[in-house]
Amino acid sequence: MTLKKQAAGLLIAGVSCLASGAQAQQGLTPDKFIDPVNMDLTVRPGDDFNTYANGAWIKNNPVPAKQTRWGSFNVLRDFNINAVKGLLEEAQANTAAPAGSVEKRVGNFYRAAMDSARIEKLGYTPIEKDLKRISALKDRQAVLAEVARARTQGDGSSFFGFSVGQDRKNVEVMIPQLSQGGTTLPDRDYYLKDDARSKKIRESYKTYITRLFSLTGTPEAAATAHADAIIALETALAQAQMSRVEMRDPYKTYNKFAVSDFSKTTPSIDWQKAMALMLVTGQDTVLVSNPAFFVTVDSLLTKTPLPELKAYLSWNLLKSAAPYLSSDFVAANFAFSQALTGQKVQTPRWERMSQLTDRTIGELLGQLYVKKYFTPAAKQRMDELIKNLVKAYEIRIQNLEWMTDVTKTKALEKLHAFTPKIGYPDVWKNYNGYDITSAAFFDNIKNGAAWSYRDMVDRLGKPVDKTRWGMTPPTVNAYYSPVQNEIVFPAGILQFPFFDPNADDAVNYGGIGAVIGHEISHGFDDSGSQYDKDGYLRNWWTEEDRTRFMARANQIVEQYNGYTVLDSIHVNGKLTLGENIGDLGGLNAAYTAFKMTPQGKSSEKIDGFTPDQRFFLAWAQVWRTNILPEAAAQQILVDPHSPGEWRTIGPLVNMDAWYEAFNVQPGDKLYVAPEKRIKLW
């Protein structure tokens, strides 16, 4: 039911934060940008740089009960969510705001979201009619029609994923895209593995399903039977899904069909009719990420008993609605989340609703946000930093010893074609047609999801809108889009520890400079490097250069495969490869750019640390993190980013400058011989 945005090459899992300038206004500017009080100076940096740089902070900052992890990003998010709360409460209290104004619409949404008494009184009645409609379905064609109807109305998404996006081999065209989906657990492996943790989570999942059905009046025996049938169906879907590693291959997931030809592979599904029900008309081709998966979908639609199909559709409605219904539904939803992540207590309602407002109408809230918190000076400084990082990347490409001149020329063309976006969109979404009322929270959620869906399908048949953003302005994150060949930095990331106008260059280049370099590097990672300067999925490499590139990339895979969490769970080097290349390439480029600055050329110490030491310490403090064991185990399965400890250390052990800065010598635990240090970008 919640509105979701997708973007390639994220820096981290999405969280929100306050923009540059707000920190100083709130009196939160640190006394020292690199503070020894957060370090453990008893540890040799060459033995454990993460503990050396962050040990005292990690010891003194356990995970709060309402969180699953706690690190620099979470500190920023916690600060920011309070700032967003202030904006929302101001909008809510502004009764004089004109009807239809940004303030009125944002205030109405938040007021309805915080009206817990009204929400409690309604129970599950907001979805009662929908549940009755599903229960009354008479045949499989009616089931198919409901699958289509539900996703257009914000009532859940079952069996498969659907989106509208640019054709990777014809990027000026928007095209319907079908993907694997239909499962609830965060990864297919939760259905397929028989280790103790996976079994425990499946049991918790069964309890969750049973509980939600019971809350709608379903007898316990029937609710349990529904849970068994739903898990069996989702397990069959999981068995047909590609792994996350396989899904990273942009060619393997690019399968274009004429709609009529694709329908031949699924005899029970006429995709022309199905897409018309999904409000998609006039389209004769479709992209399919995993065609074999849809053969399984077709089989399940044919063989699964009708009552079980209806139970599955009811479940997709229930689980999408549960966080927005009365407290018993919310509590059941949180209990299941606890099993997955280990979170101790529910996040306060005001915080959840503030986040929801950002997710649902983020470009209305964003207008209020940037007006108060984003400064032109921050944008100007980012423009300068981006130019410096592009120049550094240019120098590094020109000096690559493993790449021939013909491929270097193509790489430089792509680099110079990058489009940076900073702060917030030039053109705001107006959400015309989305009625937001202060009296009906669930209607606001459902109408928002329906509006978002229509906004997506309306892009078909129109020129690609390159002004659109995949993140809201308050987000402390960044991304790279391969089909747009753009790097995007929302306002929220432009503050400490990434950036502070009062910080020395070492801190800013080790922070936001490495972020810029990271996003540039996504254009040259194992996946992004397969797109050319115009965003087309087409080869621009010589065969020999591509072979040399992949040989080095495979060394990175092996490096990270050797890292563990919880003593026994290994990082998945293939799943995290793109992000690890981003970190290695980004930090190297940031260091090259830093060495162009006056401070980078000097040896003057600040607070006892040389400029180079401050650069690497700034990088380390960005990734300091405590994480619950359950969340750490889940991250390994579902997150393409390596854990914070290994994001800190992984790039450094391949950088000669780090060894020199901290006098790391043979015999130190992190020491890697010079000839074995991985050089890529």
XYZ file of C-alpha atoms in Angstrom:
681
model
C 0.000 0.000 0.000
C 2.866 2.379 0.654
C 4.292 4.248 -2.273
C 7.745 3.129 -3.353
C 10.423 4.660 -5.508
C 13.232 2.761 -7.184
C 16.688 4.001 -8.020
C 19.837 2.266 -9.158
C 23.154 2.501 -7.405
C 22.014 3.636 -3.990
C 24.621 4.682 -1.470
C 22.753 3.014 1.415
C 19.350 1.640 2.264
C 17.012 4.649 2.253
C 16.934 6.912 5.281
C 16.243 10.617 5.689
C 18.199 13.542 7.037
C 18.393 17.290 7.347
C 20.017 19.522 4.748
C 23.154 21.587 4.994
C 22.755 24.671 7.102
C 20.114 23.157 9.374
C 22.729 21.619 11.595
C 24.288 24.960 12.435
C 20.844 26.495 12.917
C 20.007 23.773 15.442
C 23.304 24.146 17.280
C 24.528 20.700 16.301
C 27.787 21.598 14.602
C 30.489 19.357 16.132
C 33.352 20.874 18.105
C 35.770 18.609 16.258
C 35.085 17.064 12.875
C 37.504 14.256 13.723
C 37.206 13.708 17.462
C 39.590 11.324 19.247
C 36.948 10.811 21.918
C 35.119 8.576 19.417
C 38.227 6.488 18.670
C 40.087 3.628 20.354
C 43.695 4.698 20.169
C 44.842 1.525 21.937
C 44.195 -0.408 18.729
C 46.709 -0.339 15.888
C 45.072 1.104 12.767
C 46.730 -1.627 10.706
C 45.103 -4.330 12.837
C 41.516 -3.064 12.991
C 40.960 0.337 11.456
C 37.227 0.346 12.163
C 37.779 -0.046 15.906
C 40.713 2.381 15.863
C 38.589 5.036 14.156
C 35.227 4.324 15.788
C 35.757 2.016 18.766
C 34.701 4.355 21.581
C 31.698 5.597 19.617
C 30.578 2.017 18.916
C 30.987 1.090 22.591
C 29.052 4.099 23.825
C 26.211 4.019 21.276
C 24.243 0.754 21.523
C 21.257 0.206 19.254
C 18.208 2.035 20.712
C 15.151 -0.115 21.356
C 13.173 1.440 18.475
C 15.973 0.788 15.959
C 17.567 -2.253 14.326
C 20.907 -0.513 13.807
C 22.572 2.667 14.986
C 25.245 4.575 13.136
C 26.028 7.920 11.577
C 23.141 7.605 9.145
C 20.713 6.808 11.943
C 21.901 9.741 14.041
C 21.217 12.000 11.065
C 17.875 10.362 10.403
C 16.840 10.765 14.039
C 17.750 14.432 13.957
C 16.037 14.941 10.638
C 12.791 13.201 11.497
C 12.305 15.674 14.319
C 12.863 18.534 11.895
C 10.329 17.011 9.492
C 7.925 16.601 12.406
C 8.225 20.317 13.048
C 7.339 21.104 9.439
C 4.352 18.763 9.570
C 3.042 20.175 12.819
C 3.374 23.707 11.474
C 1.428 22.718 8.353
C -1.195 20.938 10.449
C -1.671 23.985 12.679
C -1.874 26.431 9.774
C -5.655 26.583 9.487
C -5.380 29.736 7.375
C -3.545 27.952 4.564
C -5.553 28.200 1.327
C -7.351 25.093 0.082
C -5.165 23.201 -2.361
C -1.962 24.836 -1.152
C 1.107 22.779 -0.343
C 0.740 23.588 3.367
C -2.934 22.586 3.445
C -2.410 19.276 1.666
C 0.605 18.301 3.766
C -1.210 19.346 6.947
C -4.323 17.368 5.999
C -2.323 14.225 5.347
C -0.475 14.382 8.646
C -3.579 15.337 10.647
C -5.455 12.307 9.340
C -2.444 10.069 9.938
C -2.230 11.138 13.578
C -5.950 10.732 14.286
C -5.451 7.399 16.042
C -8.847 7.523 17.773
C -10.705 7.569 14.454
C -8.393 4.890 13.005
C -8.932 2.700 16.081
C -12.700 3.011 15.830
C -12.716 1.864 12.208
C -10.841 -1.397 12.860
C -10.572 -3.227 9.560
C -13.717 -1.737 8.011
C -11.669 0.244 5.421
C -10.913 -3.061 3.651
C -14.029 -5.046 4.572
C -15.749 -4.520 1.220
C -12.587 -5.482 -0.645
C -12.276 -8.708 1.345
C -15.909 -9.561 0.598
C -15.371 -8.896 -3.100
C -12.389 -11.269 -3.179
C -14.362 -13.906 -1.287
C -17.113 -13.722 -3.925
C -14.828 -14.359 -6.931
C -16.333 -17.186 -8.999
C -13.555 -18.365 -11.295
C -9.921 -17.971 -12.307
C -10.596 -15.239 -14.817
C -12.182 -13.256 -12.005
C -9.020 -13.895 -9.978
C -6.889 -12.503 -12.812
C -9.105 -9.451 -13.051
C -8.723 -8.885 -9.294
C -4.930 -9.194 -9.538
C -4.976 -6.381 -12.102
C -7.585 -4.237 -10.311
C -5.824 -4.425 -6.952
C -2.553 -2.947 -8.142
C -4.304 -0.033 -9.851
C -6.209 0.813 -6.655
C -3.459 0.456 -4.066
C -4.827 -2.825 -2.715
C -1.645 -4.870 -2.911
C 0.472 -6.521 -5.574
C 0.252 -10.285 -6.039
C 1.988 -12.935 -8.180
C 4.349 -10.630 -10.079
C 5.846 -7.168 -10.232
C 4.887 -4.510 -12.758
C 6.418 -1.146 -13.563
C 6.905 1.367 -16.342
C 10.448 2.405 -17.149
C 12.889 3.242 -19.888
C 13.765 0.555 -22.380
C 17.409 -0.162 -21.581
C 18.210 -0.677 -25.272
C 16.076 2.233 -26.464
C 16.189 4.730 -23.618
C 14.033 7.377 -25.277
C 11.047 5.041 -24.963
C 9.024 4.118 -21.872
C 7.929 0.492 -21.829
C 5.828 -1.804 -19.592
C 8.022 -4.140 -17.544
C 7.087 -7.377 -15.791
C 9.240 -8.852 -13.024
C 9.249 -11.719 -10.567
C 7.389 -11.118 -7.336
C 4.438 -12.392 -5.351
C 6.345 -13.303 -2.198
C 6.280 -11.603 1.203
C 9.486 -12.623 2.976
C 12.460 -10.367 2.132
C 14.300 -12.907 -0.019
C 13.543 -16.189 -1.772
C 16.090 -17.966 0.453
C 13.812 -17.557 3.469
C 11.443 -19.992 1.764
C 14.088 -22.358 0.452
C 16.662 -22.729 3.232
C 16.232 -25.116 6.155
C 18.652 -23.579 8.641
C 17.280 -22.783 12.086
C 16.925 -19.054 11.435
C 14.961 -19.545 8.208
C 12.643 -22.082 9.852
C 12.011 -19.750 12.783
C 11.141 -16.889 10.453
C 8.754 -19.074 8.462
C 6.999 -20.030 11.697
C 6.706 -16.355 12.627
C 5.367 -15.651 9.168
C 2.709 -18.342 9.560
C 1.726 -16.825 12.907
C 1.467 -13.406 11.269
C -0.795 -14.623 8.468
C -3.002 -16.497 10.893
C -3.263 -13.490 13.186
C -4.329 -11.053 10.471
C -7.012 -13.375 9.152
C -8.231 -13.977 12.688
C -8.535 -10.244 13.254
C -11.058 -10.098 10.390
C -13.220 -12.743 12.024
C -11.887 -15.794 10.204
C -12.114 -18.915 12.449
C -8.720 -20.064 13.721
C -8.762 -23.376 11.831
C -9.557 -21.620 8.565
C -6.955 -18.925 9.242
C -4.308 -21.602 9.829
C -5.320 -23.397 6.634
C -5.056 -20.117 4.735
C -1.546 -19.602 6.128
C -0.414 -23.060 5.034
C -1.813 -22.544 1.529
C -0.302 -19.064 1.178
C 3.148 -20.180 2.295
C 3.003 -23.164 -0.078
C 2.062 -20.922 -2.999
C 4.714 -18.330 -2.158
C 7.313 -21.089 -1.794
C 6.504 -22.235 -5.334
C 6.961 -18.659 -6.534
C 10.248 -18.381 -4.644
C 11.524 -21.565 -6.271
C 10.962 -19.980 -9.686
C 12.678 -16.699 -8.827
C 16.213 -15.824 -9.843
C 18.645 -15.042 -7.048
C 19.542 -11.449 -6.277
C 22.963 -12.059 -7.821
C 21.409 -13.281 -11.089
C 19.071 -10.290 -11.143
C 22.069 -7.934 -11.202
C 22.845 -8.987 -14.795
C 21.188 -6.355 -17.030
C 21.350 -8.597 -20.097
C 19.949 -11.690 -18.396
C 16.982 -9.663 -17.175
C 16.390 -7.980 -20.544
C 13.865 -10.098 -22.424
C 11.656 -8.205 -24.864
C 8.471 -9.814 -26.144
C 5.627 -8.873 -28.385
C 2.680 -8.979 -25.995
C 0.990 -11.592 -28.179
C 4.092 -13.797 -28.143
C 4.498 -13.511 -24.392
C 0.866 -14.574 -23.943
C 1.706 -17.816 -25.759
C 4.103 -18.732 -22.937
C 1.298 -18.348 -20.356
C -1.831 -20.022 -21.811
C -4.108 -18.945 -18.961
C -3.056 -15.286 -19.133
C -3.863 -13.051 -22.090
C -1.459 -10.215 -21.389
C -3.177 -7.801 -23.763
C -6.332 -8.118 -21.690
C -4.451 -8.206 -18.398
C -2.523 -5.038 -19.178
C -5.702 -3.263 -20.283
C -7.126 -4.077 -16.837
C -3.915 -2.601 -15.403
C -4.706 0.623 -17.346
C -1.998 -0.071 -19.946
C -3.278 0.352 -23.498
C -1.713 0.800 -26.900
C 1.438 -1.152 -26.001
C 2.497 -4.047 -28.212
C 5.780 -4.967 -26.472
C 6.836 -5.719 -22.927
C 10.103 -6.310 -21.074
C 10.221 -9.389 -18.850
C 13.006 -9.852 -16.313
C 12.509 -13.598 -15.775
C 10.288 -15.278 -18.400
C 10.535 -18.709 -16.751
C 9.015 -17.259 -13.589
C 5.809 -16.427 -15.465
C 5.475 -20.003 -16.670
C 5.292 -20.934 -12.989
C 2.756 -18.172 -12.318
C 0.612 -19.509 -15.136
C 0.849 -23.032 -13.740
C -0.077 -21.909 -10.231
C -3.072 -19.976 -11.512
C -4.217 -23.100 -13.301
C -3.541 -25.745 -10.633
C -4.101 -23.978 -7.323
C -7.620 -24.533 -5.943
C -9.797 -21.450 -6.254
C -10.295 -21.043 -2.471
C -6.524 -20.962 -2.004
C -6.107 -18.363 -4.743
C -8.711 -16.204 -3.025
C -6.952 -16.637 0.317
C -3.703 -15.494 -1.324
C -5.360 -12.387 -2.804
C -6.973 -11.601 0.540
C -3.575 -11.916 2.184
C -1.981 -9.453 -0.217
C -4.708 -6.965 0.651
C -4.385 -7.618 4.385
C -0.606 -7.321 4.611
C -0.527 -4.111 2.546
C -3.226 -2.540 4.701
C -2.171 -3.772 8.160
C 0.223 -0.903 9.053
C -2.617 1.610 8.454
C -5.467 -0.085 10.313
C -6.293 -0.268 14.029
C -3.667 -1.004 16.667
C -4.210 -4.782 16.738
C -3.262 -4.982 13.050
C -0.298 -2.647 13.574
C 0.865 -4.732 16.540
C 0.702 -7.951 14.510
C 2.674 -6.311 11.715
C 5.333 -5.163 14.158
C 5.554 -8.578 15.841
C 6.481 -10.088 12.488
C 8.977 -7.311 11.856
C 10.564 -8.115 15.203
C 11.158 -11.700 14.105
C 12.927 -10.482 10.988
C 14.986 -7.646 12.428
C 15.153 -7.979 16.210
C 13.752 -4.466 16.780
C 12.730 -4.206 20.439
C 9.915 -1.651 20.472
C 7.613 -0.112 17.915
C 8.718 3.199 16.387
C 6.519 6.012 17.755
C 3.481 6.798 15.668
C 4.483 10.392 14.928
C 7.760 9.125 13.503
C 6.144 6.461 11.354
C 3.610 8.951 10.039
C 6.282 11.545 9.315
C 8.145 8.955 7.246
C 4.904 7.952 5.558
C 4.190 11.541 4.597
C 7.591 11.778 2.965
C 7.065 8.505 1.091
C 3.585 9.435 -0.106
C 3.759 13.160 -0.923
C 7.492 13.747 -0.663
C 7.574 16.501 -3.280
C 4.944 18.499 -1.402
C 6.699 18.046 1.924
C 9.993 18.584 0.085
C 8.962 22.078 -0.963
C 8.486 23.048 2.674
C 11.720 21.312 3.580
C 14.052 23.006 1.107
C 12.458 26.399 1.735
C 13.497 26.193 5.373
C 16.660 24.130 5.338
C 18.443 24.007 1.977
C 20.910 26.806 1.232
C 22.127 28.008 -2.185
C 25.643 27.939 -0.736
C 25.401 24.183 -0.233
C 24.420 23.693 -3.874
C 27.247 25.924 -5.044
C 29.762 23.963 -2.970
C 28.407 20.683 -4.359
C 28.799 21.963 -7.921
C 32.446 22.639 -7.147
C 33.017 19.274 -5.485
C 31.399 17.395 -8.367
C 33.603 19.199 -10.903
C 36.670 18.283 -8.856
C 35.632 14.646 -8.560
C 34.958 14.380 -12.299
C 38.400 15.876 -12.942
C 39.952 13.364 -10.534
C 38.142 10.483 -12.223
C 39.320 11.751 -15.594
C 42.934 11.711 -14.391
C 42.534 8.220 -12.968
C 41.008 6.847 -16.185
C 43.785 8.355 -18.268
C 46.376 6.712 -16.002
C 44.860 3.221 -15.960
C 47.543 0.730 -16.897
C 45.117 -2.119 -17.643
C 42.850 -0.251 -20.109
C 43.670 0.502 -23.744
C 43.306 3.966 -25.243
C 40.278 3.090 -27.353
C 38.262 2.067 -24.277
C 39.626 4.988 -22.251
C 38.183 7.346 -24.861
C 34.752 5.751 -24.463
C 35.015 5.831 -20.654
C 35.895 9.522 -20.705
C 32.992 10.253 -23.039
C 30.666 8.579 -20.561
C 32.199 10.437 -17.621
C 31.762 13.794 -19.330
C 28.152 12.956 -20.209
C 27.157 12.502 -16.546
C 24.260 14.728 -15.441
C 24.382 15.798 -11.784
C 21.215 16.655 -9.864
C 21.617 18.437 -6.554
C 19.201 19.232 -3.760
C 15.710 18.989 -5.234
C 13.856 18.749 -8.565
C 13.678 21.669 -10.956
C 10.050 20.682 -11.598
C 7.953 19.595 -8.620
C 5.251 16.956 -8.767
C 1.909 18.659 -8.164
C -0.120 15.512 -7.367
C -3.071 16.905 -9.315
C -6.051 14.618 -8.936
C -4.932 13.245 -5.593
C -7.556 14.240 -3.046
C -6.118 14.512 0.474
C -8.565 14.855 3.342
C -7.945 15.449 7.021
C -10.728 13.035 7.980
C -9.937 9.736 6.248
C -6.425 8.377 6.750
C -6.883 5.061 4.963
C -8.485 6.762 1.972
C -5.444 9.053 1.755
C -3.144 6.025 1.672
C -5.197 4.138 -0.889
C -5.799 7.182 -3.089
C -2.100 8.036 -2.924
C -1.114 4.586 -4.112
C -3.696 4.730 -6.903
C -2.468 8.197 -7.915
C 1.126 6.997 -7.974
C 0.160 4.034 -10.145
C -1.677 6.233 -12.653
C 1.216 8.675 -12.653
C 3.484 5.770 -13.592
C 1.379 4.321 -16.434
C 0.643 7.793 -17.794
C 4.312 8.015 -18.736
C 3.754 5.431 -21.499
C 3.676 6.926 -24.974
C 5.266 10.166 -23.808
C 8.841 11.475 -24.025
C 11.094 10.458 -21.148
C 10.872 13.071 -18.408
C 14.460 13.663 -17.349
C 13.447 16.120 -14.629
C 11.994 13.354 -12.431
C 13.734 12.306 -9.243
C 13.837 8.882 -7.604
C 14.301 10.303 -4.091
C 12.702 13.045 -2.031
C 14.696 16.123 -0.934
C 14.989 15.138 2.780
C 16.681 11.834 1.927
C 20.210 11.215 3.222
C 21.262 9.051 0.335
C 22.335 9.371 -3.281
C 21.976 7.314 -6.428
C 23.175 6.719 -9.965
C 20.774 5.920 -12.802
C 22.421 3.982 -15.655
C 19.660 4.671 -18.194
C 19.784 8.398 -17.434
C 23.547 8.425 -16.805
C 22.883 10.790 -13.925
C 24.157 11.142 -10.368
C 21.654 12.453 -7.847
C 22.304 14.044 -4.444
C 19.209 15.046 -2.440
C 19.472 17.980 -0.052
C 19.468 15.704 2.967
C 22.920 14.277 2.408
C 24.620 17.672 2.416
C 25.531 17.835 6.094
C 27.985 16.378 8.563
C 29.516 13.760 8.570
C 29.307 13.967 4.767
C 29.631 17.697 4.382
C 29.991 20.807 6.484
C 30.897 24.240 5.102
C 33.089 24.825 8.160
C 35.023 21.577 7.867
C 38.487 21.220 6.361
C 38.835 19.677 2.918
C 40.037 16.350 4.337
C 36.699 15.860 6.093
C 34.562 16.978 3.157
C 36.478 14.945 0.580
C 36.558 11.873 2.832
C 32.809 12.313 3.303
C 30.731 13.869 0.508
C 33.657 13.623 -1.924
C 33.704 9.855 -1.504
C 29.909 9.813 -1.932
C 30.207 11.686 -5.233
C 32.988 9.353 -6.312
C 30.911 6.351 -5.242
C 28.002 7.385 -7.463
C 30.299 8.129 -10.401
C 31.826 4.689 -9.911
C 28.402 3.070 -10.292
C 28.576 4.136 -13.911
C 31.697 1.985 -14.133
C 30.848 -0.955 -11.861
C 30.179 -4.476 -13.142
C 26.578 -3.605 -14.066
C 26.624 0.138 -14.774
C 29.669 -0.216 -17.006
C 27.523 -2.132 -19.490
C 25.589 1.057 -20.299
C 27.062 3.648 -22.647
C 27.246 7.427 -22.303
C 23.664 7.847 -23.519
C 22.259 5.267 -21.106
C 21.854 2.486 -23.661
C 22.580 -1.089 -22.658
C 25.223 -1.730 -25.299
C 28.876 -2.626 -25.211
C 31.558 0.059 -25.490
C 34.487 -2.083 -24.369
C 37.083 -4.007 -26.305
C 36.911 -7.686 -25.455
C 40.390 -7.623 -23.932
C 39.644 -4.642 -21.694
C 36.384 -6.163 -20.488
C 38.216 -9.359 -19.612
C 40.833 -7.419 -17.641
C 38.103 -5.440 -15.878
C 36.225 -8.561 -14.810
C 39.419 -10.204 -13.583
C 39.911 -7.304 -11.180
C 36.227 -7.291 -10.255
C 36.457 -10.978 -9.389
C 39.349 -10.178 -7.065
C 37.017 -7.786 -5.238
C 34.413 -10.557 -5.015
C 36.940 -12.849 -3.377
C 38.123 -10.131 -1.006
C 34.638 -9.498 0.371
C 33.685 -13.171 0.393
C 36.355 -13.506 3.055
C 34.637 -11.055 5.415
C 32.171 -12.356 8.002
C 29.489 -11.102 10.376
C 28.184 -12.936 13.448
C 31.365 -15.063 13.326
C 30.060 -17.393 10.632
C 27.923 -15.611 8.024
C 29.996 -14.463 5.073
C 29.482 -11.307 3.034
C 28.196 -12.185 -0.446
C 30.918 -10.763 -2.655
C 28.885 -11.171 -5.846
C 25.752 -9.513 -4.471
C 27.739 -6.579 -3.060
C 30.158 -6.229 -5.980
C 28.615 -3.083 -7.476
C 28.613 -1.248 -4.157
C 32.122 -2.424 -3.306
C 33.392 -1.151 -6.657
C 31.565 2.091 -5.873
C 33.365 2.390 -2.539
C 36.804 1.506 -3.890
C 36.554 3.702 -6.969
C 34.847 6.526 -5.114
C 37.358 6.724 -2.291
C 40.295 6.601 -4.697
C 38.802 9.401 -6.798
C 38.024 11.461 -3.702
C 41.608 11.059 -2.519
C 42.959 12.154 -5.905
C 40.703 15.224 -5.782
C 41.702 15.945 -2.176
C 45.384 15.939 -3.116
C 44.645 18.825 -5.514
C 43.590 21.061 -2.607
C 46.011 23.181 -0.547
C 45.374 21.026 2.510
C 45.910 17.869 0.493
C 49.325 19.157 -0.520
C 50.297 20.071 3.038
C 51.320 18.080 6.104
C 49.877 20.417 8.732
C 48.135 18.526 11.532
C 44.720 19.364 12.984
C 43.847 17.909 16.386
C 46.903 15.704 16.098
C 46.121 14.147 12.713
C 47.736 14.766 9.323
C 45.569 15.758 6.354
C 45.706 12.211 4.910
C 44.819 10.683 8.259
C 41.837 13.011 8.576
C 40.682 12.046 5.095
C 40.592 8.325 5.940
C 39.142 8.910 9.409
C 36.360 10.976 7.848
C 35.553 8.015 5.605
C 35.510 5.639 8.572
C 33.197 7.726 10.736
C 30.569 7.763 7.980
C 30.241 3.960 8.296
C 30.393 3.486 12.062
C 27.489 1.238 12.973
C 26.032 -1.028 15.621
C 23.489 -3.546 14.318
C 21.290 -6.198 15.909
C 22.208 -9.817 15.053
C 18.864 -10.456 13.353
C 19.225 -7.355 11.210
C 22.831 -8.241 10.361
C 21.806 -11.705 9.171
C 19.004 -10.238 7.070
C 21.322 -7.627 5.557
C 23.637 -10.312 4.196
C 20.735 -11.876 2.298
C 18.935 -8.831 0.958
C 21.260 -5.814 0.921
C 23.699 -5.214 -1.962
C 25.800 -3.104 0.416
C 28.468 -4.659 2.614
C 28.174 -4.191 6.401
C 29.568 -0.911 7.730
C 32.720 -2.437 9.215
C 33.730 -3.866 5.855
C 32.744 -0.747 3.924
C 35.204 1.058 6.193
C 38.048 -1.407 5.754
C 37.513 -2.973 2.323
C 38.650 -0.061 0.127
C 41.452 1.054 2.452
C 43.474 -2.148 2.314
C 43.810 -1.623 -1.450
C 45.021 1.995 -1.190
C 48.758 2.654 -0.855
C 48.036 6.088 0.647
C 46.276 4.535 3.647
C 49.323 2.391 4.432
C 51.546 5.456 4.286
C 49.186 7.630 6.341
C 49.055 5.197 9.259
C 52.400 3.431 8.844
C 50.762 0.062 8.256
C 53.465 -2.588 8.045
C 53.865 -6.293 7.238
C 52.634 -8.236 10.255
C 49.683 -5.917 10.853
C 46.429 -7.889 10.525
C 45.031 -5.788 7.671
C 48.276 -5.634 5.715
C 48.056 -6.698 2.083
C 51.228 -6.922 0.024
C 51.481 -4.155 -2.615
C 51.303 -6.578 -5.532
C 48.014 -8.007 -4.180
C 46.252 -4.677 -3.675
C 43.387 -4.416 -6.125
C 43.587 -1.524 -8.577
C 40.476 -0.870 -10.611
C 39.399 2.758 -11.187
